[in-house]
């Protein structure tokens, strides 16, 4: 392997430490501790693990854990009422509805009730619009985590050719907006792209968020490029991403591993968003 | 000239005729005529001409002209109150705040008061978010007019390489989203793009909305490409676009002229949006 490995675990730890410092500064300035309301509906074991991790790191950063749990057979109205209650509660800085919700519920309608200023996942249409228009707002956690990784790795974005593979609302589309905001020339690829490898080879910065294991091989990478792998898949030999890491690492200039790359950044940015939301709500925004 | 000329004047006339037909169908079905409230603040001569054209074509399509004019020295609160009044008025299907407003007013704050469902210009953050997330909403008029031109010219977008030059909130950014929605592989270029001609030469579909006269020459166009020129500039010899039309027409497969290309589409799509808004508000949406 010749590529520099971008250590997401270390960067995420640093972000969480910075958030913890920010919480202390907020308290010292007479503010109150940010509160994160994770909302779990039902008993999906994977969702339980995700929520537990978020709550644990929230507490470790000095924030209030305002977790709420609803039974899996809860009705739409009752779930909506809980979101409304959290929206109105001044102790709640951020609301995170853990997805997926049980199939009988309308998750979009529930998300739409989260006020933009408490939408710490950055998933509402309101925050997507602010991002699209380049206006201040809470950004989706995974793509904003990628931006921090690129900055920490010293990657120059101004005028760079950036290629994003995948156009999900969660990652690909906001990722493209964030790269554009930093003056990259941005291309978005997807399943209908004619020659994916050819387009990817143009990239100085390649972000792969397609959800297909090993989609991007060495033939799709320009020598020296920075490759960010957002995918995570459980295979026979452990976790893998959307990138054939071993092969690509022989070509790329730097690369994120899976696990230990983008993954840890998502929760770190959730905490950073919760602190930012609390500061704005308490009249101490930047 | 070897390129096919895309006749925006004719396509815009067809769109307006279709809107007029839609209005008659709405009335025949027991609905009421859509109402467009153009809001002009002050006496800028260019703005007066634009608003007069919109009102004239609105009436010609069988819609109600609900124009409002405020003096140039109106205060922010009074202007906001007018927007609120129009927002609450069921006869008003669409609100168009003519920009620019006098400098002492905060246009973003005024635009933000327009309800998403009456935002027939498609400029609010709410509609930008719906577009970014691929959800139904009112789309900005100029880029949606470009999409109609591409369809009328029989341009295939699926898997095509589309390049957008310019990243404005009004045109470039929503243009990229609309092309992506139609499964093109989309690249956005801008002033910081390193080699603009090189990137543009990849395009099967090139949309130029940079606001720089003659920015794109023949060296930036792949033989046979479709070139859409959104620019409009008044020069010594009449109107010109962002594209060196005479030179590019020798290389491109098809091209929009200036004037008579994208220009006429903007008002046509405004009328189409107003009809669509009225239908949704009257419970007759598609």
XYZ file of C-alpha atoms in Angstrom:
572
model
C 0.000 0.000 0.000
C 1.396 3.381 -0.989
C -1.546 5.675 -0.178
C -1.643 7.674 3.015
C -4.434 6.321 5.235
C -6.829 8.979 6.539
C -7.514 8.044 10.159
C -11.198 8.802 10.711
C -11.144 7.356 14.217
C -8.511 9.876 15.310
C -10.170 12.833 13.548
C -13.567 11.905 15.012
C -12.041 11.765 18.505
C -10.591 15.232 17.957
C -13.974 16.581 16.802
C -15.671 15.102 19.876
C -13.021 16.650 22.137
C -13.565 20.016 20.469
C -17.315 19.649 20.999
C -16.763 18.800 24.679
C -14.612 21.928 24.995
C -17.324 23.957 23.273
C -19.927 22.644 25.720
C -17.738 23.713 28.652
C -17.294 27.167 27.134
C -21.047 27.453 26.647
C -21.648 26.562 30.304
C -18.905 28.930 31.466
C -20.574 31.723 29.499
C -23.831 31.134 31.383
C -25.517 28.919 28.797
C -27.102 25.552 29.438
C -25.848 22.140 28.307
C -27.045 21.137 24.822
C -29.677 18.390 24.893
C -29.947 15.679 22.260
C -33.282 13.879 21.942
C -32.722 10.609 20.115
C -36.075 9.073 19.215
C -36.189 5.292 18.778
C -39.423 3.650 17.640
C -39.603 -0.116 18.094
C -36.869 -2.599 18.970
C -34.739 -3.069 15.851
C -31.440 -4.419 17.305
C -29.200 -2.495 14.859
C -31.047 0.763 15.543
C -30.706 0.138 19.277
C -26.932 -0.180 18.909
C -26.693 3.026 16.842
C -28.815 4.983 19.301
C -26.880 3.635 22.294
C -23.601 4.820 20.718
C -25.001 8.250 20.012
C -26.310 8.605 23.577
C -23.026 7.420 25.098
C -20.908 9.887 23.101
C -23.441 12.650 23.739
C -23.009 12.186 27.500
C -19.222 11.889 27.119
C -19.219 15.316 25.437
C -21.031 16.830 28.416
C -24.446 17.097 26.757
C -27.807 16.022 28.078
C -29.129 12.684 26.881
C -32.864 13.269 26.365
C -33.555 9.904 24.727
C -37.146 8.815 24.069
C -38.366 5.369 23.166
C -41.756 4.552 21.639
C -43.181 1.054 21.177
C -43.040 -0.387 17.650
C -46.834 -0.342 17.318
C -47.213 3.361 18.125
C -49.586 5.291 15.859
C -48.585 8.122 13.523
C -50.393 10.717 15.629
C -48.723 9.691 18.851
C -45.280 9.677 17.204
C -46.008 13.106 15.704
C -47.108 14.371 19.116
C -43.779 13.321 20.612
C -41.841 15.187 17.900
C -44.006 18.259 18.543
C -43.371 18.009 22.286
C -39.591 17.847 21.704
C -39.805 20.685 19.177
C -41.421 22.896 21.811
C -39.105 21.890 24.685
C -36.341 24.475 25.225
C -34.114 21.817 26.874
C -34.017 19.948 23.563
C -31.371 21.427 21.251
C -31.517 18.673 18.677
C -33.942 15.947 17.627
C -32.716 12.801 15.913
C -35.364 10.398 14.647
C -33.586 7.057 14.231
C -34.356 5.600 10.802
C -35.840 3.341 9.598
C -39.090 3.682 11.549
C -41.617 0.786 11.501
C -43.229 0.451 8.069
C -46.727 1.544 9.122
C -45.375 5.024 9.961
C -44.761 7.873 7.481
C -41.161 8.848 8.251
C -41.158 11.870 5.904
C -44.162 13.346 7.685
C -42.433 12.822 11.041
C -39.150 14.360 9.825
C -41.066 17.355 8.435
C -42.242 18.193 11.987
C -38.676 18.653 13.239
C -37.958 22.411 13.231
C -35.008 23.252 10.944
C -33.044 24.655 13.889
C -33.317 21.348 15.806
C -32.722 19.127 12.769
C -29.240 17.961 13.853
C -29.261 15.179 11.252
C -29.661 17.890 8.558
C -32.211 15.755 6.724
C -35.264 18.010 6.475
C -36.193 19.677 3.188
C -35.778 23.030 4.957
C -32.094 22.391 5.685
C -31.555 20.850 2.243
C -32.868 24.113 0.773
C -30.575 26.254 2.903
C -27.614 24.120 1.797
C -28.675 24.280 -1.862
C -28.853 28.075 -1.615
C -25.552 28.329 0.262
C -27.203 29.783 3.348
C -26.416 28.947 6.996
C -28.111 25.838 8.355
C -27.465 22.417 9.846
C -25.715 20.135 7.331
C -26.142 16.352 7.033
C -23.631 14.595 9.306
C -21.923 12.143 6.949
C -21.021 14.574 4.142
C -19.968 17.263 6.604
C -17.791 14.630 8.272
C -16.168 13.950 4.895
C -15.387 17.658 4.568
C -13.612 17.613 7.950
C -11.589 14.548 6.888
C -10.547 16.287 3.653
C -9.491 19.379 5.579
C -7.582 17.370 8.176
C -5.801 15.477 5.380
C -4.784 18.820 3.872
C -6.604 18.221 0.599
C -6.919 21.325 -1.554
C -10.447 21.692 -2.941
C -10.308 25.058 -4.728
C -10.492 24.316 -8.457
C -10.017 20.586 -7.850
C -12.011 18.058 -9.859
C -14.287 16.306 -7.393
C -16.414 13.326 -8.376
C -19.208 12.032 -6.161
C -20.519 8.528 -6.877
C -24.095 8.230 -5.622
C -26.914 10.745 -5.420
C -28.762 9.907 -2.208
C -30.485 12.636 -0.235
C -28.487 11.516 2.800
C -24.981 11.635 1.308
C -24.406 12.084 -2.445
C -26.463 15.200 -3.129
C -25.435 17.220 -0.054
C -21.833 16.036 -0.549
C -21.831 17.597 -4.024
C -23.191 20.874 -2.626
C -20.538 21.016 0.107
C -17.715 20.389 -2.383
C -19.158 23.034 -4.708
C -19.304 25.507 -1.818
C -15.556 25.005 -1.458
C -14.988 25.807 -5.141
C -14.366 22.328 -6.495
C -15.572 21.477 -10.012
C -18.093 18.807 -9.064
C -19.457 15.848 -11.037
C -22.205 13.561 -9.728
C -22.283 9.975 -11.023
C -24.861 7.268 -10.434
C -26.191 3.974 -11.704
C -27.047 5.463 -15.115
C -23.584 6.942 -15.679
C -22.273 5.422 -18.889
C -18.603 4.814 -18.074
C -18.185 5.155 -14.335
C -14.469 4.327 -14.268
C -13.727 6.946 -16.941
C -15.559 9.680 -15.046
C -13.990 8.674 -11.713
C -10.490 8.785 -13.233
C -10.911 12.556 -13.703
C -11.185 13.048 -9.966
C -8.596 14.697 -7.768
C -11.063 13.966 -4.971
C -13.306 10.920 -5.322
C -16.139 10.350 -2.848
C -17.875 7.000 -3.211
C -21.306 6.657 -1.615
C -23.042 4.199 -3.900
C -23.867 1.436 -1.438
C -22.317 -1.241 -3.674
C -19.441 -3.292 -2.192
C -16.167 -2.897 -4.079
C -17.746 -0.817 -6.865
C -14.659 1.332 -7.375
C -11.433 -0.447 -8.323
C -7.927 0.744 -9.175
C -8.916 1.355 -12.811
C -11.273 4.111 -11.658
C -8.674 6.096 -9.724
C -6.235 8.728 -10.961
C -2.738 8.260 -9.523
C -2.382 10.431 -6.431
C -6.110 11.082 -5.990
C -7.806 11.326 -2.598
C -10.396 8.560 -2.232
C -13.152 8.734 0.385
C -15.154 5.555 0.921
C -18.577 6.161 2.474
C -19.814 2.591 1.956
C -20.001 0.039 4.740
C -20.962 -3.575 4.159
C -20.599 -6.651 6.334
C -18.877 -9.435 4.371
C -17.445 -12.831 5.232
C -14.123 -11.301 6.228
C -15.436 -8.322 8.182
C -16.450 -4.851 7.060
C -15.872 -3.556 3.537
C -16.647 -0.328 1.705
C -17.664 0.679 -1.819
C -13.973 0.803 -2.771
C -11.597 -2.095 -3.381
C -9.269 -0.651 -0.753
C -6.255 -2.919 -1.222
C -6.071 -2.327 -4.975
C -6.932 1.374 -4.883
C -4.386 2.074 -2.146
C -1.650 1.215 -4.683
C -2.812 4.077 -6.925
C -4.404 6.718 -4.702
C -2.517 9.408 -2.841
C -4.678 9.000 0.243
C -7.642 6.868 1.183
C -10.084 6.319 4.034
C -10.190 2.778 5.453
C -13.350 0.822 6.238
C -13.889 0.592 9.138
C -12.211 3.587 10.785
C -12.679 6.138 7.992
C -15.918 8.010 7.389
C -17.953 5.886 9.828
C -16.788 7.436 13.119
C -17.239 10.949 11.690
C -21.023 10.697 11.430
C -21.686 10.631 15.186
C -18.949 13.220 15.790
C -20.677 15.637 13.392
C -24.040 14.887 15.013
C -22.565 16.106 18.298
C -21.042 19.130 16.569
C -24.444 19.946 15.035
C -26.147 19.593 18.428
C -23.681 22.036 19.986
C -24.138 24.453 17.075
C -27.933 24.202 17.351
C -27.784 24.864 21.105
C -25.574 27.908 20.625
C -27.919 29.391 18.012
C -30.963 28.697 20.203
C -29.249 30.289 23.186
C -28.290 33.355 21.176
C -24.594 32.419 21.130
C -24.267 31.328 17.507
C -21.164 32.173 15.510
C -24.046 27.505 -39.420
C -24.575 23.757 -39.233
C -26.292 23.404 -35.854
C -30.036 23.036 -35.564
C -31.475 26.162 -33.944
C -33.772 25.502 -30.985
C -36.647 27.948 -31.368
C -37.489 29.090 -27.854
C -40.041 31.599 -29.083
C -42.111 28.841 -30.711
C -41.767 26.438 -27.758
C -42.702 29.195 -25.295
C -45.798 30.006 -27.375
C -46.784 26.338 -27.262
C -46.305 26.208 -23.477
C -48.461 29.312 -23.062
C -51.160 27.809 -25.271
C -51.066 24.628 -23.186
C -51.401 26.714 -20.027
C -54.376 28.582 -21.517
C -55.980 25.232 -22.328
C -55.282 24.036 -18.773
C -56.948 27.145 -17.377
C -60.053 26.482 -19.469
C -60.111 22.860 -18.282
C -59.814 24.020 -14.676
C -62.755 26.399 -15.150
C -64.800 23.734 -16.958
C -64.195 21.385 -14.014
C -65.668 23.964 -11.639
C -62.396 25.518 -10.486
C -61.560 29.208 -10.424
C -59.102 31.056 -12.669
C -55.530 31.046 -11.328
C -54.450 34.440 -10.005
C -50.910 35.792 -10.321
C -49.879 38.551 -7.926
C -46.828 40.302 -9.343
C -45.375 42.651 -6.725
C -43.388 45.622 -7.978
C -41.664 47.899 -5.471
C -40.491 51.257 -6.817
C -40.218 52.469 -10.403
C -37.194 50.776 -11.969
C -37.922 51.050 -15.715
C -36.509 47.601 -16.591
C -38.516 45.956 -13.797
C -41.638 47.746 -15.010
C -41.154 46.279 -18.494
C -40.635 42.760 -17.120
C -43.692 42.966 -14.885
C -45.833 44.396 -17.698
C -44.906 41.438 -19.939
C -45.721 38.934 -17.214
C -49.089 40.561 -16.552
C -49.962 40.731 -20.256
C -49.193 37.059 -20.861
C -50.942 36.080 -17.634
C -54.143 37.720 -18.878
C -53.670 36.221 -22.353
C -53.580 32.754 -20.744
C -56.932 33.442 -19.075
C -55.565 34.014 -15.587
C -56.327 36.819 -13.168
C -53.820 39.657 -13.030
C -53.622 40.556 -9.326
C -50.715 42.985 -9.676
C -49.686 45.144 -6.711
C -47.399 48.162 -6.772
C -45.686 49.662 -3.733
C -43.799 52.989 -3.683
C -39.998 52.779 -3.705
C -39.727 54.215 -0.209
C -42.003 51.637 1.398
C -40.776 50.186 4.697
C -39.855 46.542 5.271
C -42.864 45.970 7.524
C -45.351 47.337 5.041
C -43.839 45.265 2.209
C -43.927 42.190 4.448
C -47.557 42.891 5.315
C -48.461 42.937 1.623
C -46.779 39.546 1.067
C -48.665 38.181 4.088
C -51.954 39.536 2.737
C -51.358 37.861 -0.635
C -50.269 34.649 1.090
C -53.599 34.530 2.923
C -55.761 35.478 -0.082
C -57.332 32.388 -1.700
C -57.701 34.252 -5.036
C -53.893 34.497 -5.235
C -52.426 31.285 -6.655
C -48.926 32.617 -7.105
C -46.835 35.484 -5.761
C -43.952 36.904 -7.753
C -41.799 39.494 -6.032
C -40.010 41.343 -8.843
C -36.282 41.571 -8.067
C -34.258 43.582 -7.375
C -36.158 45.439 -4.656
C -34.903 48.857 -3.480
C -31.673 48.533 -1.510
C -33.097 49.503 1.888
C -35.302 46.376 1.832
C -34.270 42.821 2.800
C -35.370 40.800 -0.218
C -34.515 37.416 1.350
C -36.759 38.152 4.313
C -39.558 39.124 1.933
C -39.119 36.012 -0.228
C -39.132 33.823 2.897
C -42.695 35.001 3.649
C -44.015 33.576 0.372
C -45.593 30.173 1.147
C -43.855 27.368 -0.784
C -47.124 26.499 -2.563
C -47.464 30.080 -3.916
C -43.767 30.498 -4.774
C -44.254 30.382 -8.559
C -40.728 31.683 -9.138
C -39.428 28.605 -7.260
C -36.875 30.736 -5.438
C -37.604 30.085 -1.768
C -35.322 27.852 0.306
C -38.346 25.596 0.899
C -38.738 24.847 -2.815
C -34.962 24.569 -3.275
C -35.014 21.875 -0.570
C -37.848 19.972 -2.218
C -35.937 20.046 -5.509
C -32.697 18.952 -3.825
C -34.521 16.005 -2.262
C -36.325 15.118 -5.494
C -39.736 15.801 -3.986
C -42.676 17.561 -5.683
C -42.600 21.349 -5.580
C -42.497 24.454 -7.741
C -39.260 24.616 -9.753
C -37.378 27.802 -10.765
C -38.687 29.036 -14.118
C -35.515 29.435 -16.171
C -33.999 25.977 -15.549
C -37.361 24.266 -15.929
C -37.765 26.156 -19.213
C -34.415 24.735 -20.336
C -35.687 21.228 -19.563
C -38.718 21.807 -21.797
C -36.458 23.071 -24.608
C -34.264 19.953 -24.306
C -37.311 17.709 -24.444
C -38.807 19.562 -27.396
C -35.483 19.290 -29.233
C -35.542 15.528 -28.601
C -32.314 15.538 -26.592
C -31.691 12.282 -24.725
C -30.606 12.939 -21.144
C -30.399 9.445 -19.651
C -26.704 8.696 -19.103
C -25.677 11.811 -21.058
C -22.798 13.950 -19.869
C -24.290 17.301 -18.918
C -22.143 20.272 -17.960
C -23.600 23.376 -16.311
C -21.474 26.530 -16.346
C -22.472 28.771 -13.444
C -23.724 27.953 -9.957
C -26.281 30.641 -9.189
C -29.243 29.897 -6.920
C -31.508 31.136 -9.722
C -30.206 28.988 -12.584
C -27.006 26.945 -12.261
C -27.696 24.999 -9.079
C -31.339 24.070 -9.781
C -30.378 23.337 -13.411
C -27.892 20.714 -12.203
C -30.547 19.138 -9.965
C -33.074 18.938 -12.800
C -30.557 17.316 -15.155
C -29.573 14.857 -12.410
C -33.235 13.990 -11.848
C -33.346 12.946 -15.510
C -30.346 10.646 -15.040
C -27.655 12.724 -16.706
C -24.113 12.592 -15.303
C -23.839 16.217 -14.208
C -20.811 18.469 -13.750
C -21.026 22.012 -12.367
C -18.330 24.487 -13.446
C -17.736 28.019 -12.246
C -15.193 30.807 -12.080
C -12.742 28.643 -10.125
C -12.838 25.748 -12.593
C -9.263 25.215 -13.781
C -9.740 24.471 -17.487
C -13.271 25.437 -18.395
C -12.975 24.572 -22.098
C -11.662 21.093 -21.286
C -14.548 20.336 -18.921
C -17.137 21.772 -21.333
C -15.792 19.624 -24.172
C -16.971 16.524 -22.270
C -20.576 17.668 -22.509
C -23.264 16.059 -24.624
C -25.491 18.780 -23.161
C -23.885 22.106 -22.245
C -25.884 24.715 -20.350
C -24.144 28.059 -19.985
C -25.435 30.402 -17.292
C -22.333 32.284 -16.244
C -23.396 35.847 -17.000
C -20.228 36.529 -19.015
C -20.704 37.572 -22.682
C -19.151 35.144 -25.158
C -17.500 33.031 -22.418
C -17.946 29.766 -24.309
C -16.345 29.488 -27.734
C -16.066 26.705 -30.300
C -13.011 25.213 -28.530
C -15.254 24.398 -25.542
C -17.839 22.404 -27.485
C -17.822 18.733 -28.467
C -18.936 18.190 -32.066
C -22.646 17.444 -32.118
C -23.340 18.668 -28.580
C -26.516 20.480 -27.558
C -25.683 23.994 -26.338
C -28.130 26.012 -24.244
C -27.263 29.662 -23.738
C -28.931 31.223 -20.692
C -26.950 34.478 -20.842
C -28.383 37.724 -22.148
C -26.336 40.890 -22.557
C -27.001 44.102 -24.436
C -24.052 44.909 -26.715
C -23.391 47.410 -29.469
C -24.922 45.105 -32.058
C -27.948 44.009 -30.080
C -28.412 41.140 -27.631
C -25.768 38.468 -27.030
C -25.484 35.445 -24.785
C -22.720 33.701 -22.840
C -21.906 31.670 -25.958
C -20.109 32.808 -29.120
C -23.102 31.639 -31.137
C -21.719 32.049 -34.662
C -18.565 30.052 -33.935
C -20.215 27.414 -31.753
C -22.991 26.802 -34.284
C -20.326 25.380 -36.628
C -19.500 22.659 -34.063
C -22.647 22.024 -32.029
C -25.468 19.722 -33.070
C -28.089 22.145 -31.804
C -28.044 25.530 -30.092
C -30.396 28.109 -28.608
C -30.167 31.589 -30.125
C -30.053 34.842 -28.140
C -32.593 36.362 -28.266
C -35.347 33.838 -28.919
C -33.914 30.871 -27.038
C -34.160 30.467 -23.278
C -35.473 34.006 -22.698
C -39.105 33.496 -23.742
C -39.307 30.254 -21.740
C -38.967 31.962 -18.363
C -42.349 33.723 -18.447
C -43.987 30.678 -20.058
C -42.829 28.511 -17.153
C -43.989 31.160 -14.667
C -47.479 30.807 -16.125
C -47.181 27.000 -16.040
C -46.149 27.185 -12.366
C -49.072 29.495 -11.584
C -51.521 27.046 -13.151
C -49.908 24.129 -11.293
C -50.054 26.050 -7.992
C -53.733 26.880 -8.557
C -54.568 23.257 -9.303
C -52.851 22.023 -6.139
C -54.539 24.716 -4.044
C -57.919 23.826 -5.545
C -57.355 20.119 -4.871
C -56.934 19.318 -8.558
C -53.173 18.695 -8.608
C -51.726 15.924 -10.754
